Amino acid sequence: MAGLTLTNVVKRFGALQVVHGANLEIADGEFVVFVGPSGCGKSTLLRMIAGLEDVSGGEIAIDGTVVNDVEPAERRIAMVFQSYALYPHMTVRRNLSFGLQMNGNPKEDTERRIAHAADILQINELMDRRPAQLSGGQRQRVAIGRAIVREPQVFLFDEPLSNLDAELRVQMRVEISKLHKQLGTTMIYVTHDQTEAMTLADKIVVLRAGRIEQVGAPLDLYDDPANQFVAGFVGSPKMNFLKGRVEAVGGGSITVSLIADPSVRLTMPVNSMPAEGTPVTLGIRPEHFTDAGAGNADLKVAVDVAEHLGHTSYIYASVADEALIIERPETRHSGHRQDFTVGLPARRCFLFDADGQRLR
Amino acid sequence: MKSKSRSLLMRRLALHAALTPLAIIWLFPLWMMFVFSTMPDYGIFNPDIVLWPSTNFVENFNVLQTETNFLRAMFISITVAVIYTVLSVMLTSMAGWALARYRFAGRSIVIAIILGTITLPFAVVVIPQFIMVAREFKLANSWVALIVPPLFNSLGVLFMRQAFSMMPSELFDAARVEGVKEWRIFLHIALPLARPTMAALSIILFLASWNNYLWPLLINSKPGMMTAPVALGTLIGITKVSWGGIMAGAVLLTAPILVVFIFLQRHFISGIAAGAIK
């Protein structure tokens, strides 16, 4: 087992810079999830940690040793790929043993490791099958098994569940979480699915356009996002953003009105004081709207579509031309084009400046 | 349902009706080659064309064997074709792998040059190649002269490069992370997965070597070192042409290829399609 340190890590492909000075500390045994939209550099960062991509600048250290110029095999890591990357012409047993055999690992030790991995993942009955004869979930288990037999210091997962159907994805997510508890090894997991990130991670690293936007525990990111991007990315359904304007400043708080409905005004405590008239963005999560009258201001919206899921309802609504998602427990009466009033609790709202930075 | 299967049947019938005459046109010369190989020379030039085989095949073969030592020439042809195919598939695979999977300075220039050599007709290179092999290296009338010069096959390199490029790179990354050496990745992962392409390429290369006439004619014209097509060509003399012998030789040259093709046509066609479409 080992911790990891990324110091000012940069990646360039020719003139194009895709990772801009990433700094990160990963503790021994931690489960860290890199999350971000497509093209944000999360997989590139993972591949640099694996040694599959050269580091253009900065340092990557595993267990205190800088590994920039160390071959992938010597980093004591194991990687699970999105496409599973199982060798199609080999049986499951051969897939598990291939790397160890090619490195001259003693046969008895190889057998022991394979048996151990097969027990953990319950793939004993699949050992003589080829990948084509396995289901998606079984293939994924074998791919994880191939990582386990290496007995690595760090596990790297590159979007390992994205090829599975929704149900299997949930199941495998739980299994990976269990595996982490069982093995206690450092794991780095890349995904674009924030639900996976929230449910699996000890620590989430949110990336955008090659930059780390925020690092923190899942609920810290949910409760206290550093900027509008993180606020919008973490949480499902995503946070609503409404354009606003600073109306009044003073006494450690500011009063903001909504552009869509200037009669809606909220007073919120902040440390940094923007000037009156400054444009801001007000963020509120779908689940944080209250009943009309129960918040600090009421907002009248027009309902476009309502999805009733039984225990909860998602109401897709709009105010002026700004779209909103409102989550209300057991609201069954909201139909198309009905007016609907919800409450805005100031303590649940976030304010962002024109650059998307949080106003605290 | 009934009308659907009926229309399918009608379409098949129409297709077969159109293709059968074409097949006959293409197969007719092959059949006549076989028929002529069983006739004495005067029978071949009989104004009344006979469509059925006669009984003179052994005599024709005896002429062929006596005048050209055809069995020796067949042995040379088969040996050359097999060695050439094996070596060329090995070389083109390695070159294709390097060009498909490694980034190195000048890679695109190398690919462009290889691609360029395809456009050069053999007639353009044959004289310099002959001078180099026969005069500079003094290798005329040798096995090496037959096998080595055509060994580097640019079409084969591009064929194999395409096959390796189509394979998901994550497979090789996975092996690299596992500490598998590059040559073992090539040998244990890439090559087994490229087997269908290699099979198709082998057939193409074998055929190319088997049918090769101009280069063996130029470089190995000494009796006892001729390939079968060259030996067959010697039967066309200035004063005498033994047509029966030539036809018997042509049948013997065609038969093994037909057998190979019938058994491996699946690979042959899939390989052509892989090169063309993918």
XYZ file of C-alpha atoms in Angstrom:
638
model
C 0.000 0.000 0.000
C 1.146 3.507 -0.663
C 0.202 7.143 -0.795
C 0.619 9.352 -3.833
C 1.753 12.903 -4.387
C 1.253 14.962 -7.520
C 3.329 18.125 -7.601
C 2.601 20.670 -10.303
C 1.949 17.933 -12.876
C 1.666 19.178 -16.442
C 0.775 17.317 -19.633
C 1.230 18.656 -23.143
C 0.435 17.012 -26.458
C 2.551 19.125 -28.790
C 1.428 22.704 -28.339
C -1.771 21.673 -26.590
C -1.627 21.668 -22.798
C -4.232 19.339 -21.325
C -3.207 19.243 -17.654
C -2.222 22.515 -16.016
C -0.114 22.033 -12.902
C -2.076 19.503 -10.877
C -1.242 19.333 -7.166
C -2.722 16.541 -5.109
C -2.021 14.508 -1.996
C -3.523 11.018 -1.752
C -3.170 9.212 1.557
C -2.326 5.548 1.925
C -5.489 3.433 1.587
C -7.646 6.300 0.412
C -10.332 5.916 -2.280
C -9.987 8.958 -4.524
C -12.279 9.692 -7.441
C -11.309 11.978 -10.323
C -14.502 13.384 -11.736
C -15.238 15.867 -14.466
C -16.796 16.233 -17.892
C -15.335 14.641 -21.044
C -11.991 16.102 -22.037
C -11.204 17.533 -18.591
C -7.943 15.557 -18.356
C -8.962 13.036 -15.699
C -8.039 9.963 -17.741
C -4.797 11.610 -18.898
C -3.885 12.266 -15.268
C -4.615 8.625 -14.416
C -2.562 7.395 -17.364
C 0.325 9.579 -16.222
C 0.115 8.002 -12.776
C 0.089 4.582 -14.478
C 3.116 5.501 -16.574
C 1.258 5.089 -19.852
C 1.724 8.788 -20.648
C 4.911 10.775 -20.161
C 4.808 13.612 -17.663
C 5.547 16.929 -19.417
C 6.266 18.773 -16.183
C 6.110 18.365 -12.406
C 6.490 15.197 -10.372
C 4.479 12.123 -9.512
C 5.603 10.271 -6.392
C 4.302 6.903 -5.226
C 5.133 6.006 -1.650
C 7.586 8.897 -1.524
C 9.532 7.870 -4.646
C 9.351 10.019 -7.777
C 8.207 7.717 -10.590
C 8.222 10.070 -13.596
C 10.771 7.915 -15.407
C 9.809 4.559 -13.928
C 8.240 1.948 -16.217
C 4.530 1.195 -15.579
C 5.303 -2.322 -14.416
C 7.752 -1.072 -11.796
C 5.320 1.381 -10.212
C 3.491 -1.451 -8.443
C 0.170 -0.294 -9.741
C -2.657 -2.189 -11.420
C -5.154 -0.687 -13.794
C -8.707 -1.596 -14.766
C -9.746 -0.196 -18.132
C -13.075 1.046 -19.414
C -13.185 -1.599 -22.144
C -11.960 -4.266 -19.670
C -8.987 -4.903 -22.020
C -9.141 -8.650 -21.467
C -7.034 -10.685 -23.870
C -9.775 -12.157 -26.095
C -7.834 -15.257 -27.155
C -7.032 -16.350 -23.611
C -9.195 -18.055 -20.982
C -10.037 -16.228 -17.772
C -7.354 -18.217 -15.937
C -4.748 -17.293 -18.553
C -5.892 -13.666 -18.476
C -5.233 -13.608 -14.737
C -1.927 -15.447 -14.889
C -0.469 -13.957 -18.088
C 1.285 -10.932 -16.584
C 2.682 -12.883 -13.659
C 3.933 -15.698 -15.909
C 5.580 -13.275 -18.310
C 7.444 -11.769 -15.365
C 8.661 -15.155 -14.185
C 6.548 -15.284 -11.040
C 6.758 -18.751 -9.405
C 3.917 -21.030 -10.503
C 2.693 -21.838 -6.977
C 2.532 -18.168 -6.053
C 0.656 -17.384 -9.289
C -1.843 -20.147 -8.503
C -2.305 -18.833 -4.971
C -2.942 -15.302 -6.180
C -5.411 -16.457 -8.834
C -7.320 -18.575 -6.301
C -7.423 -15.622 -3.889
C -8.730 -13.213 -6.564
C -11.255 -15.774 -7.831
C -12.565 -16.246 -4.292
C -12.908 -12.525 -3.676
C -14.725 -11.919 -6.965
C -16.561 -15.260 -7.081
C -15.390 -16.110 -10.572
C -14.231 -19.677 -9.873
C -16.685 -21.217 -12.302
C -15.612 -18.872 -15.121
C -11.944 -19.791 -15.151
C -11.964 -21.851 -18.344
C -14.141 -19.503 -20.362
C -12.973 -16.905 -22.833
C -13.975 -13.216 -22.524
C -16.463 -13.544 -25.395
C -18.349 -16.131 -23.336
C -18.785 -13.750 -20.379
C -21.396 -11.105 -19.645
C -20.370 -7.467 -19.172
C -20.411 -7.765 -15.396
C -18.376 -10.983 -15.462
C -15.814 -9.402 -17.755
C -15.503 -6.494 -15.378
C -14.918 -8.891 -12.467
C -12.193 -10.650 -14.417
C -10.596 -7.294 -15.252
C -10.603 -6.420 -11.551
C -9.279 -9.894 -10.789
C -6.376 -9.297 -13.143
C -5.583 -6.175 -11.141
C -5.893 -7.975 -7.790
C -3.431 -10.756 -8.693
C -0.723 -8.149 -9.143
C -1.073 -7.287 -5.440
C -0.435 -3.640 -6.276
C 0.258 -0.664 -4.031
C -2.295 1.404 -5.946
C -5.346 0.404 -7.981
C -6.266 2.626 -10.920
C -9.751 2.432 -12.404
C -10.464 4.217 -15.689
C -14.258 4.547 -15.987
C -14.641 0.836 -15.312
C -18.434 0.790 -15.108
C -19.393 2.970 -18.032
C -19.991 0.002 -20.362
C -22.435 -1.680 -17.985
C -26.188 -1.236 -17.823
C -27.662 0.878 -15.007
C -28.567 -2.000 -12.703
C -25.250 -3.768 -13.050
C -23.439 -0.498 -12.557
C -25.023 -0.043 -9.139
C -24.185 -3.631 -8.228
C -20.554 -3.353 -9.334
C -20.236 -0.003 -7.582
C -21.131 -1.662 -4.299
C -18.699 -4.480 -5.021
C -15.822 -2.125 -5.751
C -16.592 -0.306 -2.512
C -16.550 -3.620 -0.629
C -13.323 -4.580 -2.352
C -11.695 -1.384 -1.160
C -12.755 -2.088 2.408
C -11.521 -5.672 2.114
C -8.119 -4.894 0.569
C -7.524 -1.484 2.139
C -5.364 -0.522 -0.849
C -5.144 3.011 -2.273
C -7.558 3.315 -5.161
C -7.864 6.045 -7.783
C -11.017 5.941 -9.808
C -11.897 8.031 -12.854
C -15.493 8.694 -13.805
C -17.675 11.325 -15.375
C -20.606 10.107 -13.286
C -20.911 12.244 -10.181
C -23.170 9.642 -8.516
C -20.348 7.098 -8.724
C -17.999 9.705 -7.325
C -20.304 10.590 -4.442
C -20.996 6.981 -3.475
C -17.494 5.541 -3.788
C -15.050 8.237 -2.796
C -13.311 9.119 0.418
C -12.098 12.109 -1.517
C -13.318 13.614 -4.778
C -11.113 15.572 -7.158
C -13.212 17.700 -9.513
C -11.449 18.583 -12.762
C -12.304 20.995 -15.516
C -10.261 21.747 -18.637
C -7.122 20.219 -17.137
C -7.354 22.061 -13.812
C -8.287 20.760 -10.400
C -11.285 22.833 -9.344
C -11.784 21.410 -5.875
C -10.677 18.500 -3.722
C -12.700 17.256 -0.770
C -14.933 14.672 0.824
C -18.138 14.057 -1.177
C -20.453 15.841 1.248
C -18.023 18.726 1.678
C -18.197 19.317 -2.063
C -21.965 19.014 -1.982
C -22.408 21.318 1.004
C -19.631 23.750 0.309
C -18.679 23.983 -3.390
C -15.814 26.325 -4.203
C -17.318 27.607 -7.420
C -20.271 27.443 -9.744
C -18.748 24.604 -11.813
C -18.334 22.309 -8.804
C -21.742 23.322 -7.475
C -23.293 22.402 -10.811
C -21.321 19.199 -11.269
C -21.824 17.647 -7.838
C -25.364 16.645 -7.000
C -28.112 15.006 -9.017
C -30.276 16.534 -10.361
C -27.858 19.410 -10.712
C -28.069 22.703 -8.862
C -30.341 25.414 -10.308
C -28.726 28.699 -11.238
C -30.735 31.927 -11.430
C -29.331 35.229 -12.619
C -29.447 37.952 -9.993
C -28.273 41.423 -9.062
C -26.886 42.884 -5.855
C -29.532 45.328 -4.586
C -28.133 46.340 -1.218
C -24.932 45.812 0.745
C -24.319 46.302 4.440
C -24.170 44.795 7.904
C -22.240 41.708 6.783
C -24.912 40.690 4.306
C -26.132 41.488 0.847
C -29.589 41.584 -0.663
C -29.972 39.981 -4.070
C -32.915 40.207 -6.439
C -33.636 37.797 -9.296
C -33.491 39.100 -12.861
C -36.341 36.780 -13.842
C -38.527 38.105 -11.058
C -37.124 41.260 -9.412
C -39.740 41.054 -6.689
C -37.936 38.023 -5.307
C -35.289 39.280 -2.896
C -33.030 37.309 -0.614
C -30.691 38.634 2.051
C -27.640 36.472 2.631
C -24.607 36.818 4.932
C -21.273 37.150 3.061
C -17.749 38.209 3.935
C -16.778 39.677 0.582
C -18.936 42.609 -0.344
C -19.606 43.190 -4.046
C -20.814 46.605 -5.177
C -24.492 47.334 -5.563
C -25.733 46.499 -9.047
C -23.106 43.755 -9.526
C -24.459 40.756 -11.453
C -24.396 37.521 -9.435
C -25.737 34.008 -9.795
C -27.925 32.435 -7.153
C -27.664 28.667 -6.830
C -30.133 26.383 -5.125
C -30.327 22.595 -5.244
C -33.611 21.040 -6.449
C -34.177 19.360 -3.076
C -33.733 22.599 -1.117
C -36.832 24.437 -2.326
C -39.462 24.645 0.416
C -43.219 24.987 0.421
C -44.471 28.459 -0.425
C -44.190 30.704 2.606
C -41.706 28.448 4.403
C -38.601 30.084 2.873
C -37.266 33.629 2.949
C -38.927 34.474 -0.370
C -41.469 32.867 -2.666
C -40.850 32.149 -6.339
C -43.679 31.581 -8.796
C -42.743 29.179 -11.588
C -44.547 27.720 -14.603
C -44.446 23.929 -14.641
C -43.300 22.407 -17.925
C -43.198 18.732 -17.007
C -43.622 16.831 -13.761
C -42.059 13.396 -13.151
C -43.687 11.496 -10.304
C -41.462 8.760 -8.959
C -43.674 7.819 -6.000
C -41.495 8.844 -3.100
C -40.555 12.114 -4.780
C -41.360 14.260 -7.804
C -39.129 16.206 -10.155
C -40.798 19.298 -11.501
C -39.228 20.794 -14.602
C -40.301 24.417 -14.509
C -39.297 27.835 -15.782
C -39.320 31.372 -14.599
C -38.983 33.946 -17.403
C -36.612 31.921 -19.705
C -34.617 30.321 -16.923
C -35.143 26.591 -16.471
C -35.408 25.010 -13.030
C -35.662 21.550 -11.550
C -37.561 21.333 -8.304
C -37.668 18.211 -6.179
C -40.706 17.942 -3.947
C -41.712 14.990 -1.807
C -44.854 13.286 -3.102
C -46.175 16.198 -5.146
C -48.676 14.564 -7.445
C -50.781 17.469 -8.524
C -48.367 19.454 -10.708
C -49.318 19.109 -14.348
C -48.236 20.852 -17.503
C -48.278 24.679 -17.543
C -49.615 25.053 -14.046
C -48.298 27.844 -11.947
C -46.520 26.675 -8.879
C -45.031 28.606 -5.982
C -42.038 27.424 -4.013
C -40.080 28.919 -1.148
C -36.399 29.930 -1.342
C -34.554 29.407 1.962
C -31.605 31.857 2.042
C -29.429 29.560 4.181
C -29.638 26.866 1.458
C -28.742 29.233 -1.384
C -25.261 29.861 -2.814
C -24.001 33.033 -4.420
C -21.468 33.152 -7.245
C -19.800 36.161 -8.831
C -19.612 36.829 -12.569
C -16.493 34.592 -12.806
C -18.343 31.726 -11.166
C -16.390 32.015 -7.887
C -18.291 31.508 -4.669
C -19.229 34.605 -2.638
C -18.950 33.597 0.977
C -45.008 -14.479 -45.043
C -45.653 -16.781 -47.973
C -45.424 -14.004 -50.539
C -42.233 -12.755 -48.867
C -40.475 -16.111 -49.178
C -41.803 -16.426 -52.721
C -40.331 -13.086 -53.740
C -37.048 -14.078 -52.069
C -37.020 -17.270 -54.134
C -37.735 -15.337 -57.322
C -34.903 -12.933 -56.532
C -32.532 -15.823 -55.979
C -33.563 -17.456 -59.224
C -33.059 -14.214 -61.140
C -29.647 -13.738 -59.517
C -28.556 -17.265 -60.378
C -29.865 -16.885 -63.924
C -27.696 -13.795 -64.337
C -24.588 -15.226 -62.640
C -24.530 -18.700 -64.195
C -23.571 -17.546 -67.726
C -20.835 -15.344 -66.229
C -19.505 -18.285 -64.210
C -19.483 -20.418 -67.359
C -17.578 -17.735 -69.273
C -14.962 -17.585 -66.528
C -14.689 -21.313 -65.957
C -14.639 -22.305 -69.628
C -10.921 -21.526 -70.232
C -9.988 -23.507 -67.114
C -12.010 -26.474 -68.324
C -10.514 -26.266 -71.802
C -7.028 -26.119 -70.276
C -7.803 -29.409 -68.571
C -9.300 -30.872 -71.771
C -6.282 -29.825 -73.890
C -3.906 -31.295 -71.315
C -5.395 -34.708 -72.107
C -5.075 -34.393 -75.900
C -2.230 -34.904 -78.342
C -1.069 -31.704 -80.101
C -2.934 -32.541 -83.325
C -6.158 -32.974 -81.308
C -5.790 -29.491 -79.803
C -5.639 -27.946 -83.271
C -8.528 -30.029 -84.595
C -11.036 -27.593 -86.209
C -13.866 -29.496 -84.476
C -13.543 -28.406 -80.877
C -13.832 -31.301 -78.451
C -15.246 -30.380 -75.036
C -14.528 -33.641 -73.222
C -11.192 -34.940 -71.912
C -9.187 -37.509 -73.856
C -6.560 -39.964 -72.564
C -3.241 -38.368 -73.469
C -2.429 -36.672 -70.138
C 0.404 -39.031 -69.124
C 2.089 -38.675 -72.511
C 1.856 -34.899 -72.320
C 3.267 -34.953 -68.803
C 6.144 -37.157 -69.961
C 7.027 -34.570 -72.631
C 6.867 -31.849 -70.003
C 9.017 -33.766 -67.518
C 11.586 -34.864 -70.114
C 12.060 -31.424 -71.617
C 11.894 -29.262 -68.475
C 12.431 -31.451 -65.393
C 9.086 -30.095 -64.259
C 8.915 -31.965 -60.946
C 12.171 -30.305 -59.875
C 10.734 -26.937 -60.965
C 7.542 -27.608 -58.980
C 9.658 -28.461 -55.932
C 11.539 -25.168 -56.312
C 8.308 -23.224 -56.770
C 6.667 -24.769 -53.693
C 9.763 -24.334 -51.527
C 10.266 -20.740 -52.619
C 6.585 -19.900 -52.140
C 6.480 -21.418 -48.643
C 9.730 -19.820 -47.430
C 8.826 -16.497 -49.025
C 5.351 -16.517 -47.481
C 6.597 -17.355 -43.976
C 9.446 -14.820 -44.050
C 7.381 -12.104 -45.673
C 4.492 -12.491 -43.206
C 7.018 -12.297 -40.341
C 8.698 -9.188 -41.733
C 5.531 -7.388 -42.759
C 3.957 -8.150 -39.370
C 6.887 -6.653 -37.514
C 6.993 -3.586 -39.753
C 3.202 -3.212 -39.599
C 3.284 -3.464 -35.797
C 5.966 -0.809 -35.487
C 4.174 1.565 -37.834
C 0.805 0.995 -36.179
C 1.793 1.158 -32.540
C 4.914 3.243 -32.012
C 5.372 6.958 -32.417
C 8.849 7.797 -33.691
C 10.461 10.580 -35.652
C 9.905 10.217 -39.392
C 7.114 7.676 -38.976
C 4.771 9.399 -41.382
C 7.596 9.771 -43.922
C 8.292 6.039 -43.725
C 4.603 5.302 -44.266
C 4.505 7.693 -47.221
C 7.545 6.006 -48.804
C 6.012 2.551 -48.343
C 2.766 3.788 -49.803
C 4.715 5.338 -52.685
C 6.424 2.052 -53.574
C 3.006 0.491 -54.208
C 2.440 2.912 -57.044
C 5.727 1.934 -58.754
C 5.178 -0.739 -61.417
C 7.539 -3.716 -61.137
C 8.821 -2.979 -64.644
C 10.401 0.212 -63.286
C 12.449 -1.564 -60.604
C 13.189 -4.820 -62.343
C 16.308 -3.688 -64.226
C 18.061 -1.953 -61.289
C 17.051 -4.866 -59.061
C 18.484 -7.352 -61.562
C 21.740 -5.409 -61.840
C 22.037 -5.210 -58.066
C 21.292 -8.891 -57.407
C 23.047 -10.451 -60.402
C 26.000 -8.130 -60.968
C 26.724 -6.550 -57.576
C 25.828 -9.433 -55.269
C 26.472 -12.204 -57.817
C 23.427 -14.115 -56.658
C 21.915 -15.118 -60.005
C 20.599 -18.705 -60.157
C 20.363 -19.045 -56.403
C 17.608 -19.631 -53.854
C 18.439 -16.300 -52.210
C 17.849 -14.441 -55.477
C 14.409 -15.985 -55.774
C 13.327 -15.412 -52.184
C 14.983 -12.302 -50.766
C 14.464 -9.448 -53.289
C 10.650 -9.630 -53.314
C 10.580 -10.248 -49.557
C 9.783 -6.718 -48.514
C 6.186 -6.350 -49.498
C 4.788 -2.863 -49.013
C 1.209 -3.958 -49.515
C 1.702 -6.577 -46.804
C 3.152 -3.970 -44.428
C 0.124 -1.716 -44.905
C -2.181 -4.716 -44.633
C -0.689 -5.725 -41.284
C -0.431 -2.135 -40.081
C -4.145 -1.762 -40.670
C -4.883 -4.946 -38.719
C -2.789 -3.808 -35.731
C -4.224 -0.273 -35.835
C -7.726 -1.683 -35.510
C -6.895 -3.438 -32.228
C -7.857 -1.503 -29.075
C -4.734 0.075 -27.597
C -6.014 -0.609 -24.084
C -5.127 -4.290 -24.639
C -1.477 -3.407 -25.035
C -1.587 -0.790 -22.270
C -2.977 -3.461 -19.950
C -0.051 -5.726 -20.802
C 2.435 -2.878 -20.317
C 1.036 -2.138 -16.877
C 1.454 -5.848 -16.135
C 5.124 -5.576 -17.017
C 4.987 -7.615 -20.209
C 7.932 -6.811 -22.470
C 7.191 -5.178 -25.843
C 8.278 -8.159 -27.956
C 6.138 -10.460 -25.834
C 3.147 -8.153 -26.265
C 3.700 -8.458 -30.014
C 4.182 -12.218 -29.894
C 1.538 -13.232 -27.338
C -1.203 -10.646 -27.843
C -0.942 -8.821 -31.168
C 0.024 -11.742 -33.431
C -2.637 -14.201 -32.201
C -5.285 -11.512 -32.665
C -4.023 -10.776 -36.185
C -4.270 -14.436 -37.208
C -7.142 -13.999 -39.711
C -5.316 -11.135 -41.434
C -2.098 -13.136 -41.478
C -3.945 -16.083 -43.034
C -5.354 -13.859 -45.771
C -1.987 -12.229 -46.364
C -0.301 -15.642 -46.507
C -2.632 -16.730 -49.298
C -2.025 -13.524 -51.230
C 1.771 -13.788 -50.826
C 1.816 -17.496 -51.655
C -0.152 -16.820 -54.825
C 2.108 -13.919 -55.760
C 5.196 -16.079 -55.399
C 3.601 -19.073 -57.123
C 2.521 -17.005 -60.131
C 5.674 -14.886 -60.291
C 7.168 -15.206 -63.762
C 9.231 -12.181 -64.752
C 11.703 -12.047 -61.846
C 12.453 -15.802 -61.708
C 12.791 -15.776 -65.522
C 15.414 -13.044 -65.352
C 17.375 -14.155 -62.319
C 17.155 -17.979 -62.373
C 17.242 -19.145 -65.992
C 19.709 -21.976 -65.449
C 18.148 -25.428 -65.954
C 17.628 -27.048 -62.565
C 17.078 -23.704 -60.855
C 13.920 -22.627 -62.681
C 10.569 -22.213 -61.023
C 7.583 -24.029 -62.526
C 6.133 -21.111 -64.549
C 9.578 -20.402 -66.047
C 10.128 -24.068 -66.843
C 6.742 -24.175 -68.488
C 7.676 -21.167 -70.615
C 10.709 -22.990 -72.044
C 8.345 -25.346 -73.882
C 7.538 -22.483 -76.222
C 10.438 -22.868 -78.664
C 11.125 -21.047 -81.914
C 10.488 -24.065 -84.077
C 8.399 -26.269 -81.856
C 5.738 -25.645 -79.266
C 4.482 -28.580 -77.216
C 0.953 -27.392 -76.434
C -0.122 -30.628 -74.791
C 2.868 -30.457 -72.450
C 2.212 -26.804 -71.692
C -1.419 -27.524 -70.868
C -0.470 -30.469 -68.631
C 1.974 -28.151 -66.802
C -0.665 -25.452 -66.516
C -3.068 -27.960 -64.927
C -0.398 -29.028 -62.444
C 0.359 -25.398 -61.643
C -3.287 -24.518 -61.136
C -4.453 -27.541 -59.162
C -2.669 -26.862 -55.832
C -3.777 -23.235 -55.866
C -7.385 -24.221 -56.512
C -7.279 -26.687 -53.633
C -5.733 -24.091 -51.295
C -8.269 -21.509 -52.388
C -11.249 -23.796 -51.890
C -10.129 -24.640 -48.333
C -9.144 -21.112 -47.356
C -11.560 -18.970 -49.357
C -13.238 -17.748 -46.145
C -9.925 -16.256 -44.923
C -9.084 -14.994 -48.387
C -12.330 -13.090 -48.799
C -12.432 -11.798 -45.206
C -8.846 -10.620 -45.551
C -9.584 -8.738 -48.760
C -12.620 -7.164 -47.106
C -10.558 -6.240 -44.033
C -8.049 -4.453 -46.180
C -10.657 -2.736 -48.279
C -13.342 -1.672 -45.861
C -11.928 -1.374 -42.357
